[in-house]
PDB file of C-alpha atoms and ligand atoms in Angstrom:
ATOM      1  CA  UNK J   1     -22.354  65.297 -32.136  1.00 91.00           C
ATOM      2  CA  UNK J   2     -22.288  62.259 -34.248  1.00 94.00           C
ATOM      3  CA  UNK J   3     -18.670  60.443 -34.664  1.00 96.00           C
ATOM      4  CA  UNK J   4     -19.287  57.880 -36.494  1.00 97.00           C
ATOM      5  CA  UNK J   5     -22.138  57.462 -39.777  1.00 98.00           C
ATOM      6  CA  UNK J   6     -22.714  54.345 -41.633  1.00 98.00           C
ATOM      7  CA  UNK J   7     -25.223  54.625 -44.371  1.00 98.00           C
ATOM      8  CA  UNK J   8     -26.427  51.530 -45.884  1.00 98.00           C
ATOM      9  CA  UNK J   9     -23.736  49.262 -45.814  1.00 98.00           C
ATOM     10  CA  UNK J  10     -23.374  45.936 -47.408  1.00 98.00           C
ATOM     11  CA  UNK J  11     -20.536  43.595 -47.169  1.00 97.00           C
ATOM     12  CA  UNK J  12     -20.562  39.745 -49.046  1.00 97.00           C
ATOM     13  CA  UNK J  13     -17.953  37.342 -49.216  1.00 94.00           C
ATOM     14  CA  UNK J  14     -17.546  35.256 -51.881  1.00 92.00           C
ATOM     15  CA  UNK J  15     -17.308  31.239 -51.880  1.00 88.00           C
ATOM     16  CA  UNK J  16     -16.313  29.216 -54.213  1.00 90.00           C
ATOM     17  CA  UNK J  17     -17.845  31.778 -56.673  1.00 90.00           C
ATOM     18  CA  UNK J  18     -20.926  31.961 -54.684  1.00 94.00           C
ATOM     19  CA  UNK J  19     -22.187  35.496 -53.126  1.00 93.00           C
ATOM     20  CA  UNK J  20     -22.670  34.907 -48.813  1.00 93.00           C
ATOM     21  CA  UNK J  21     -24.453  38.553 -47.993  1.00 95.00           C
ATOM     22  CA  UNK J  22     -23.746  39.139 -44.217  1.00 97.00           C
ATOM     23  CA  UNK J  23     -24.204  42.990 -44.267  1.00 98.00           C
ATOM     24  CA  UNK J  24     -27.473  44.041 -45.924  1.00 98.00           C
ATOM     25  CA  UNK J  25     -27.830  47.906 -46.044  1.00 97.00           C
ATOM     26  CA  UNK J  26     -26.730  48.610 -42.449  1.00 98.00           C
ATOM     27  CA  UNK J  27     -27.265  52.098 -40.646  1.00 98.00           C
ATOM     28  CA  UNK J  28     -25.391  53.107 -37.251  1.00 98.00           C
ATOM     29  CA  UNK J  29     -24.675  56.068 -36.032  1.00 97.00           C
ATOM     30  CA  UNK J  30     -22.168  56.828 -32.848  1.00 97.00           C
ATOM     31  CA  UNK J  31     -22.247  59.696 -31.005  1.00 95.00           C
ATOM     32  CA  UNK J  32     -19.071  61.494 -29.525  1.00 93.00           C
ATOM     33  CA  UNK J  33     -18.268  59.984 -25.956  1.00 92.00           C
ATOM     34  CA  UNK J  34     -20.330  57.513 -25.918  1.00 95.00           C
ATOM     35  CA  UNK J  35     -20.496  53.478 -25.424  1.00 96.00           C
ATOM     36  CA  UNK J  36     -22.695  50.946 -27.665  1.00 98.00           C
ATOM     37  CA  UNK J  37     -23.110  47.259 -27.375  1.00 98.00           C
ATOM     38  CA  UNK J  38     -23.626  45.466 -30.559  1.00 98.00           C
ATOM     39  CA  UNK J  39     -24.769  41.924 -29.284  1.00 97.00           C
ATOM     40  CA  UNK J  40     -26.046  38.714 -32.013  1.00 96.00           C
ATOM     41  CA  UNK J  41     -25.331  34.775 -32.205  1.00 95.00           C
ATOM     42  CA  UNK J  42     -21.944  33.895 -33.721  1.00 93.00           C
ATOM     43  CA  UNK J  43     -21.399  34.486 -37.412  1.00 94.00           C
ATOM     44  CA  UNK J  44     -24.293  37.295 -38.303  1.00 96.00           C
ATOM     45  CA  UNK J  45     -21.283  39.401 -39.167  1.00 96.00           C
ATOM     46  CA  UNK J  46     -20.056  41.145 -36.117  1.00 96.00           C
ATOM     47  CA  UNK J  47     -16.626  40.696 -36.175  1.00 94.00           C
ATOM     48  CA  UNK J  48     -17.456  41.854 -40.526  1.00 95.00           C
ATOM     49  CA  UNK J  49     -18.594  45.643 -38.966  1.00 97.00           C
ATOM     50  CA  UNK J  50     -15.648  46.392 -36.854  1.00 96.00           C
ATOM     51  CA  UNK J  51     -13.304  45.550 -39.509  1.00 94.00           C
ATOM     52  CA  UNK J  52     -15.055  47.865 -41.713  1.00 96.00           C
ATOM     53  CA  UNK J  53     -15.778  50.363 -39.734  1.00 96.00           C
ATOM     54  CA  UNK J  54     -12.263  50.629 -38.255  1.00 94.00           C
ATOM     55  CA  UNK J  55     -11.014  50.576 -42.214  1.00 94.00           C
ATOM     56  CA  UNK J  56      -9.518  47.092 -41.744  1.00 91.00           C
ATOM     57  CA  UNK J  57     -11.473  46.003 -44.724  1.00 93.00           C
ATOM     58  CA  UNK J  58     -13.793  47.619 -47.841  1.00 94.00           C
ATOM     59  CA  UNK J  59     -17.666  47.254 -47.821  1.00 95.00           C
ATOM     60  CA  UNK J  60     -19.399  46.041 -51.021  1.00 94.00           C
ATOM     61  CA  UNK J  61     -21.586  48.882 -50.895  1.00 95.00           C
ATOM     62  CA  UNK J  62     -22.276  51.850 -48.738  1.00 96.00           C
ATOM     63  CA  UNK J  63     -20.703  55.368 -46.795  1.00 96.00           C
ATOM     64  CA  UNK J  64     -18.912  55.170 -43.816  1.00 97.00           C
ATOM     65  CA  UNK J  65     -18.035  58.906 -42.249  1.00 97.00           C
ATOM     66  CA  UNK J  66     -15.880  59.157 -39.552  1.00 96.00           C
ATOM     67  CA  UNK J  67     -15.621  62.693 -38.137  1.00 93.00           C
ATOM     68  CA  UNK J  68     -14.954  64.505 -41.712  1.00 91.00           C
ATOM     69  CA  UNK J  69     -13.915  61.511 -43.521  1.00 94.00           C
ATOM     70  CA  UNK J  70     -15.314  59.196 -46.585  1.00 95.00           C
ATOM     71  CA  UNK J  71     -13.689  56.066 -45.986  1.00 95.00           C
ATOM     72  CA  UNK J  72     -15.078  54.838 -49.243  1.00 93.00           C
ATOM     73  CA  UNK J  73     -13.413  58.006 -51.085  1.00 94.00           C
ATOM     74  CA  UNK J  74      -9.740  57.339 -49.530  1.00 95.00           C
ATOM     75  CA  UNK J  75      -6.376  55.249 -50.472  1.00 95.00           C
ATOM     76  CA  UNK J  76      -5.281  52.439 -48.787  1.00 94.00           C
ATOM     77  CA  UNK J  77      -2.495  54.821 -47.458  1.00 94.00           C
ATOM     78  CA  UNK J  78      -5.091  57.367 -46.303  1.00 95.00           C
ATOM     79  CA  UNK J  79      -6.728  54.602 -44.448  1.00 94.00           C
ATOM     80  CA  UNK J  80      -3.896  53.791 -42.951  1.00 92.00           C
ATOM     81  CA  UNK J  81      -3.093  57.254 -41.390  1.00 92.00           C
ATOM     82  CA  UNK J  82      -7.051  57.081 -40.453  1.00 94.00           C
ATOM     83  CA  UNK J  83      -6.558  54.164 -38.498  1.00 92.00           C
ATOM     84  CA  UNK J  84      -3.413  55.287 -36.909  1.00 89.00           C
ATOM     85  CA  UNK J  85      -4.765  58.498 -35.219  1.00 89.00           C
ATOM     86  CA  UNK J  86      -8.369  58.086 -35.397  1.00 94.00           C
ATOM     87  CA  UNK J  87      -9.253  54.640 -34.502  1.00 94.00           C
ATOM     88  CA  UNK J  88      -7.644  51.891 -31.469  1.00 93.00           C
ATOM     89  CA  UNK J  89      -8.728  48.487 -31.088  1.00 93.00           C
ATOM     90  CA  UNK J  90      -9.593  46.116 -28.545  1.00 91.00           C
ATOM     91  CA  UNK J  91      -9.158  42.540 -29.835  1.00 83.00           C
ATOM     92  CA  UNK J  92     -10.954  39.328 -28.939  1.00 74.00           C
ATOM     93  CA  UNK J  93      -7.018  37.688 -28.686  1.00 71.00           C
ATOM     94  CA  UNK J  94      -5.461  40.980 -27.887  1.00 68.00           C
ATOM     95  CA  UNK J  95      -2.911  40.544 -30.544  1.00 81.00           C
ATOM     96  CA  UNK J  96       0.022  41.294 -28.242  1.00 87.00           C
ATOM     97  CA  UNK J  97       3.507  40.804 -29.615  1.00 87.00           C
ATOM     98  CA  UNK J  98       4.912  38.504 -27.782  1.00 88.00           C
ATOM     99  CA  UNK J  99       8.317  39.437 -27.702  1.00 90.00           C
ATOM    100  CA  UNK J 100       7.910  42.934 -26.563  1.00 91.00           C
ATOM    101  CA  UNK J 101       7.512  44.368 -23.128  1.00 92.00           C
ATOM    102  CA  UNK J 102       3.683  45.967 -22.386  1.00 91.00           C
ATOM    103  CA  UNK J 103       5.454  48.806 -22.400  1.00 91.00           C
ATOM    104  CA  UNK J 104       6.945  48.512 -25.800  1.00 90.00           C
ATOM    105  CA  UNK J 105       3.986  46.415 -26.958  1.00 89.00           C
ATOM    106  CA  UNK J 106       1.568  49.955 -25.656  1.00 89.00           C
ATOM    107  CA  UNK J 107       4.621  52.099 -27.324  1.00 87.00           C
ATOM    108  CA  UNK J 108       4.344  50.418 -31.316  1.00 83.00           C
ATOM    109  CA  UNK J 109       0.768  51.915 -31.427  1.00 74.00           C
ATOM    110  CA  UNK J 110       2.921  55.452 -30.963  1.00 68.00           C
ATOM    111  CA  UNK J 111       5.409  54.946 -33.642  1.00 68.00           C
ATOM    112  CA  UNK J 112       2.513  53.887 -36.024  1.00 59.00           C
ATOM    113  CA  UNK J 113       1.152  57.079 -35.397  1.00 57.00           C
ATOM    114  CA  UNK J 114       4.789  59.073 -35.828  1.00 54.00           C
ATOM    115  CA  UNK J 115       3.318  62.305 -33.526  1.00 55.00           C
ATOM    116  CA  UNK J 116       5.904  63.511 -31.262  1.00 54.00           C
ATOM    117  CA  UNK J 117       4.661  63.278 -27.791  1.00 58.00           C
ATOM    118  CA  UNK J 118       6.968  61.497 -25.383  1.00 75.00           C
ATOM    119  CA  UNK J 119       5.888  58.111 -25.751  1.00 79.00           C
ATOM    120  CA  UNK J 120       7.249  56.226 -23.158  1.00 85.00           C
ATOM    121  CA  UNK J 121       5.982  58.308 -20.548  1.00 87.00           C
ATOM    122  CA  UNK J 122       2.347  58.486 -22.069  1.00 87.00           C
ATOM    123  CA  UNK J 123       2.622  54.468 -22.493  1.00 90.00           C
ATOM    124  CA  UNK J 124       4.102  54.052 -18.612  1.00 92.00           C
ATOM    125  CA  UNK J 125       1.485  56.573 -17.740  1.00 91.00           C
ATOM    126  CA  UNK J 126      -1.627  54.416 -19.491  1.00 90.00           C
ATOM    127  CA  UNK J 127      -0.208  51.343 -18.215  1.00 93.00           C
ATOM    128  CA  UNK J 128      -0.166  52.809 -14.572  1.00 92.00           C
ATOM    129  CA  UNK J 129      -4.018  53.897 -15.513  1.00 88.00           C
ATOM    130  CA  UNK J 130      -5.266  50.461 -16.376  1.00 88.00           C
ATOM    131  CA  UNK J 131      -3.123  49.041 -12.683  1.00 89.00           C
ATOM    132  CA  UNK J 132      -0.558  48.000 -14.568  1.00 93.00           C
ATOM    133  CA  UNK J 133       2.000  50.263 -13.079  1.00 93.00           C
ATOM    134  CA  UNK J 134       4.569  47.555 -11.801  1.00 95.00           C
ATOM    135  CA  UNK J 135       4.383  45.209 -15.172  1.00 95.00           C
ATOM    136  CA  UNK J 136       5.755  47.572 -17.584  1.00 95.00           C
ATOM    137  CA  UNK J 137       8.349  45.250 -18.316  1.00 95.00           C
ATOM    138  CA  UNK J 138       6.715  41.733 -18.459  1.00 96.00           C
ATOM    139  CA  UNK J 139       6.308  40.216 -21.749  1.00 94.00           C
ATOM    140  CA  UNK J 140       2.550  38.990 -23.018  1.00 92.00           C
ATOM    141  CA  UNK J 141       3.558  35.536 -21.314  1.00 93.00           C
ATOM    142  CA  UNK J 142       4.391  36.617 -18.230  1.00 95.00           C
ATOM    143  CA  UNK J 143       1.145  38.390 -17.927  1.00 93.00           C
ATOM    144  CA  UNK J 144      -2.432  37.122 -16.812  1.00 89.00           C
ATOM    145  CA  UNK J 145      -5.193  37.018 -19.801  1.00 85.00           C
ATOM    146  CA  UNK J 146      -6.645  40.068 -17.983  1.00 85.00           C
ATOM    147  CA  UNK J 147      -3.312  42.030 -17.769  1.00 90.00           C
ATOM    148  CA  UNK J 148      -2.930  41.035 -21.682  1.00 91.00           C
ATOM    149  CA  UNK J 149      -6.423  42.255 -21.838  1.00 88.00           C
ATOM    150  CA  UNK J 150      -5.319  46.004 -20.446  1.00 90.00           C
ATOM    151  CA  UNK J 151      -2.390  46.179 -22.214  1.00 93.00           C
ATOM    152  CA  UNK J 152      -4.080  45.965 -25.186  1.00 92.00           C
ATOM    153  CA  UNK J 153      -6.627  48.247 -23.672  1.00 91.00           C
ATOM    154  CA  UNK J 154      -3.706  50.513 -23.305  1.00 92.00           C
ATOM    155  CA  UNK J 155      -2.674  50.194 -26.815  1.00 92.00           C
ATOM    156  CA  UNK J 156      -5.477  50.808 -27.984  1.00 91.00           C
ATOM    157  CA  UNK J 157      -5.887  54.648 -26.211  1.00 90.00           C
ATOM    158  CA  UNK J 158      -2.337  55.231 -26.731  1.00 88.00           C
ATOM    159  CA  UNK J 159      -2.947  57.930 -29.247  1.00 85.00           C
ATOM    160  CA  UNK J 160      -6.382  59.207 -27.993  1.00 89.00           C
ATOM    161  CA  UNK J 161      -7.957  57.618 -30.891  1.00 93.00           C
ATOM    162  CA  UNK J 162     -11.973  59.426 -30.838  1.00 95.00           C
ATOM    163  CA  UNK J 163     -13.219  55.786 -31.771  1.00 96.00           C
ATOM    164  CA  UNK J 164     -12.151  52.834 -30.073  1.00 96.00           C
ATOM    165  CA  UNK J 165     -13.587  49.428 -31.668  1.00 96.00           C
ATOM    166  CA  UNK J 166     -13.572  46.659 -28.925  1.00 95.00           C
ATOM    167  CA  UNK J 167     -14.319  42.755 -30.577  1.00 94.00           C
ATOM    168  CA  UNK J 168     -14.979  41.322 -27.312  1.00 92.00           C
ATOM    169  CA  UNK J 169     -13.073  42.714 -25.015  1.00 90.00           C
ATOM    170  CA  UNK J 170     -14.166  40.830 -21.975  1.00 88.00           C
ATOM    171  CA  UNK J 171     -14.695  36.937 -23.615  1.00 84.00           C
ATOM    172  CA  UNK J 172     -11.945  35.620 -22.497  1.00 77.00           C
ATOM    173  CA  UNK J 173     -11.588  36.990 -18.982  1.00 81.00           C
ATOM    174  CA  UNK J 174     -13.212  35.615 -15.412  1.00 83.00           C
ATOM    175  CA  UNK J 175     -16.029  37.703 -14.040  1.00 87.00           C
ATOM    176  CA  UNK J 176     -14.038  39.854 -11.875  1.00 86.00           C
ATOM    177  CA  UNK J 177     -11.510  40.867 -13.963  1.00 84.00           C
ATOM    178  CA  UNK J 178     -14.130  41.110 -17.138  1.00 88.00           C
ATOM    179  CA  UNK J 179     -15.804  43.221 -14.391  1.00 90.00           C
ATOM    180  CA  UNK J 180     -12.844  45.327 -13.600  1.00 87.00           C
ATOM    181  CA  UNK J 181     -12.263  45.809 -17.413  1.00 88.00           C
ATOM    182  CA  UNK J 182     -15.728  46.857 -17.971  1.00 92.00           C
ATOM    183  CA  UNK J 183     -15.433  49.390 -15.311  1.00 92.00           C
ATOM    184  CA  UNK J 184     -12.061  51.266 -16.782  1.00 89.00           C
ATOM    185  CA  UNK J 185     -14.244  51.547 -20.248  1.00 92.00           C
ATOM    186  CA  UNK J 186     -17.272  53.266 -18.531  1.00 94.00           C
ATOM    187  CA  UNK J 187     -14.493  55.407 -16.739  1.00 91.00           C
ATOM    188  CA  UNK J 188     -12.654  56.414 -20.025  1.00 89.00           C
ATOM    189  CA  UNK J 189     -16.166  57.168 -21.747  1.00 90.00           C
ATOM    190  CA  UNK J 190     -17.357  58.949 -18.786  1.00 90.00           C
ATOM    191  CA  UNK J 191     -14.476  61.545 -19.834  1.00 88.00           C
ATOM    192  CA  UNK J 192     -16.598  61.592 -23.321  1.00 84.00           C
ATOM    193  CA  UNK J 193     -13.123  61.652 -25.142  1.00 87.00           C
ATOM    194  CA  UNK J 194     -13.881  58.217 -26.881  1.00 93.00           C
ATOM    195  CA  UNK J 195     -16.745  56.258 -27.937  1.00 95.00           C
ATOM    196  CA  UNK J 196     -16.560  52.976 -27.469  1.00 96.00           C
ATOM    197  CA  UNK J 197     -18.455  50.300 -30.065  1.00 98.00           C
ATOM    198  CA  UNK J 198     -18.312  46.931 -28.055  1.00 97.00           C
ATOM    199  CA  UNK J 199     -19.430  43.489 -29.691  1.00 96.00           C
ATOM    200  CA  UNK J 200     -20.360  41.539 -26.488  1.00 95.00           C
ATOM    201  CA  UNK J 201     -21.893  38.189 -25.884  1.00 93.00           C
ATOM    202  CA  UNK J 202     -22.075  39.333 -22.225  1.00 93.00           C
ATOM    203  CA  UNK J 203     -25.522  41.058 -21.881  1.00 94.00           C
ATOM    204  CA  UNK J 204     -25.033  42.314 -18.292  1.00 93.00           C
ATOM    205  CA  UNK J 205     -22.180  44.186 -19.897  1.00 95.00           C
ATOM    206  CA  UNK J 206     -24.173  45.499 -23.029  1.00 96.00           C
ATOM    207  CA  UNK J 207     -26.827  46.448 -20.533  1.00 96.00           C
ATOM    208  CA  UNK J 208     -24.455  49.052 -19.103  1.00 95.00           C
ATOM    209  CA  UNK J 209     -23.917  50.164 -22.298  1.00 96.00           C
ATOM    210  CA  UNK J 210     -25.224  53.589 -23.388  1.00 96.00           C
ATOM    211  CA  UNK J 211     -27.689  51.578 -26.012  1.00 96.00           C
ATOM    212  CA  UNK J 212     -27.551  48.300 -26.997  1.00 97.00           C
ATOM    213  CA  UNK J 213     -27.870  47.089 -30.998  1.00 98.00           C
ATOM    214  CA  UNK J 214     -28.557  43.868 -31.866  1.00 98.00           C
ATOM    215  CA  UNK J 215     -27.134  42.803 -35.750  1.00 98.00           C
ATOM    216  CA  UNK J 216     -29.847  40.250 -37.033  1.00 96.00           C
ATOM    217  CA  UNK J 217     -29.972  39.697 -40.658  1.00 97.00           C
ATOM    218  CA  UNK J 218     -27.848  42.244 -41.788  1.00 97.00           C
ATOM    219  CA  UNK J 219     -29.199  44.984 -40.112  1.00 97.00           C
ATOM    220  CA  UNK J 220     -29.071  46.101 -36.657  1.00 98.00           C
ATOM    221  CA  UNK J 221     -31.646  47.183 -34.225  1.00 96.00           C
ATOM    222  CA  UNK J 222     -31.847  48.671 -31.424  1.00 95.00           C
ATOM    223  CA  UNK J 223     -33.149  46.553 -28.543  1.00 93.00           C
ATOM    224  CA  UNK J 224     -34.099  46.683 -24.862  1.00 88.00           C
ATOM    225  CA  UNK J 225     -32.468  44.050 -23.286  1.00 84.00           C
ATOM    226  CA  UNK J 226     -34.651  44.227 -19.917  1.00 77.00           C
ATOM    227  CA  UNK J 227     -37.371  43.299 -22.354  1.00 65.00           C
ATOM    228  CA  UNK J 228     -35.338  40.014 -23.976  1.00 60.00           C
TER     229      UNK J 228
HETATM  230  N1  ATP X 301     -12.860  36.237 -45.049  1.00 75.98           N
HETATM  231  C1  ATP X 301     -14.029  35.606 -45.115  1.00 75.98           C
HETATM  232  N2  ATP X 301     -14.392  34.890 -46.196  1.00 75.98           N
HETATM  233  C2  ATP X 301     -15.577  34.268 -46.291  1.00 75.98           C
HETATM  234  N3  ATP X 301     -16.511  34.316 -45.312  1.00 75.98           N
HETATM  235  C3  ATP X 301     -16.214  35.002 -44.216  1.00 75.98           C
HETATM  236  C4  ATP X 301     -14.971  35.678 -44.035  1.00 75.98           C
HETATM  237  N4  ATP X 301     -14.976  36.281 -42.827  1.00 75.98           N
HETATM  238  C5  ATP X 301     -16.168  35.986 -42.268  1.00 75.98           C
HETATM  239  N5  ATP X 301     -16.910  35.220 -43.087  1.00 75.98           N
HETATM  240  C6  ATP X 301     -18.277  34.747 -42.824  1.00 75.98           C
HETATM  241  O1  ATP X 301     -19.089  35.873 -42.560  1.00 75.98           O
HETATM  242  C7  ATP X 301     -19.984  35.616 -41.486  1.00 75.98           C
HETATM  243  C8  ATP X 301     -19.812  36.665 -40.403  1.00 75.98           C
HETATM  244  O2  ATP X 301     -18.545  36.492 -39.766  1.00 75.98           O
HETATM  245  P1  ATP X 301     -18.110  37.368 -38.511  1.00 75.98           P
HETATM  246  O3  ATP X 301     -16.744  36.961 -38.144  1.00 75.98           O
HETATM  247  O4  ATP X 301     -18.321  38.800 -38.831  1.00 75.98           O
HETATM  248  O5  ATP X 301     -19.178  36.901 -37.411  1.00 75.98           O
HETATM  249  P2  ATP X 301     -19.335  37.316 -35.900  1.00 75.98           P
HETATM  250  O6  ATP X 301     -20.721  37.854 -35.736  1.00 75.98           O
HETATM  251  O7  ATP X 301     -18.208  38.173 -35.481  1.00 75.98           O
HETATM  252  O8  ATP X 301     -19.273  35.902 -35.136  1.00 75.98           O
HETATM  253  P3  ATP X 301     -18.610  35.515 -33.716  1.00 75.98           P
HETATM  254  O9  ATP X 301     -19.605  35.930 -32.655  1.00 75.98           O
HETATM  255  O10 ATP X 301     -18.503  34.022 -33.804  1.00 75.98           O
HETATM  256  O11 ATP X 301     -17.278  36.176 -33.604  1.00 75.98           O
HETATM  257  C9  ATP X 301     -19.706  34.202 -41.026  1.00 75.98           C
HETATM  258  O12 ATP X 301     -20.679  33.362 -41.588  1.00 75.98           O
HETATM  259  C10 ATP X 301     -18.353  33.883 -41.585  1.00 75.98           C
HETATM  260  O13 ATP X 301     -18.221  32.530 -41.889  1.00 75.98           O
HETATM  261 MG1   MG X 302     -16.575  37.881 -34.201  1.00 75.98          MG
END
């Protein structure tokens, strides 16, 4: 079952008048419960995908399907309600807000959503599922990278979004706790209710991965990283 269809996708930005192509008729497909690596050097447009795919911004050119959706076809308000109960987010610089507890900070991706489930419990709950049981009260500063890294991880499964978009989740973070991160991902997608799209620099992590895509001049390809 495929979650996720992009059909060639193009995205330029424009500078100073002049056209800079970074998409360039992109195809990916992700399959229900699964986890792909997207790996590249810095600035081939990485960051560019998982804002579009996640409906944070508008391709030049191309279809996106998510489950039954056109994201091309819908409003910015239909995006928004998309995003809210579709899609979670993982970051680079988590994005906390700093004056809230993790547990409120895990709690705001509820409200967004407005369903009624009791949210505190389901955000205490997720909290105590990534080991963060006993900091439900600390704010982003009085919390380690990697706590601020599963809080956010948190967040972002706080309304069982099917696709969870992860802008390197691990890049900040010491081996072990990258490690440990890595771990609760391949965990959550081992319960195939996500799939997980993961730009990584980290190749041991991609290697885990379910496949690994590599974006090189617009395009991406699959690639064997045993082989690289
Ligand atoms: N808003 C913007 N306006 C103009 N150019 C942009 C904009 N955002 C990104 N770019 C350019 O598009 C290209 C792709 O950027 P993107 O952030 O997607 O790269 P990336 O692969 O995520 O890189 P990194 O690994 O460093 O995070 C870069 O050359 C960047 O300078
Ligand atoms: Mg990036």
């Amino acid at each position: 079952m495929i979650l996720v269809q992009v059909k060639d996708l193009w995205k330029s930005y424009y500078l100073g008048g002049r056209e800079v192509p970074v998409l360039k008729g992109l195809n990916l497909d992700v399959k229900k419960g699964s986890t792909t690596a997207v790996i590249g050097p810095s600035g081939v447009g990485k960051s560019t995908l998982l804002h579009i795919v996640g409906a944070l911004d508008r391709p030049s050119k191309g279809q996106i399907q998510i489950d039954d959706a056109n994201l091309l076809e819908m409003s910015d308000d239909e995006l928004a309600k998309l995003r809210a109960s579709q899609i979670g987010f993982i970051f680079q610089f988590h994005h906390l807000l700093p004056e809230f507890s993790a547990l409120e900070n895990v709690l705001l991706a509820g409200m967004v959503n407005g369903t009624r489930v009791n949210h505190r419990k389901r955000a205490a709950e997720l909290l105590d599922r990534v080991g963060l049981g006993d900091r439900l009260d600390h704010r982003p500063g009085e919390l380690s990278g990697g706590e601020q890294q599963r809080v956010a991880l948190a967040r972002a499964l706080h309304n069982e979004p099917p696709l969870i978009l992860a802008d390197e989740p691990t890049g900040n973070l010491d081996r072990g706790t990258a490690f440990e991160l890595q771990n609760l991902i391949f965990e959550l997608s081992a319960e195939e209710k996500h799939s997980f799209l993961i730009v990584t620099h980290d190749h041991q992590f991609a290697s885990k991965c379910d496949r690994v895509l590599e974006l090189r001049d617009g395009i991406l390809n699959k690639i064997n990283l045993e082989e690289v």
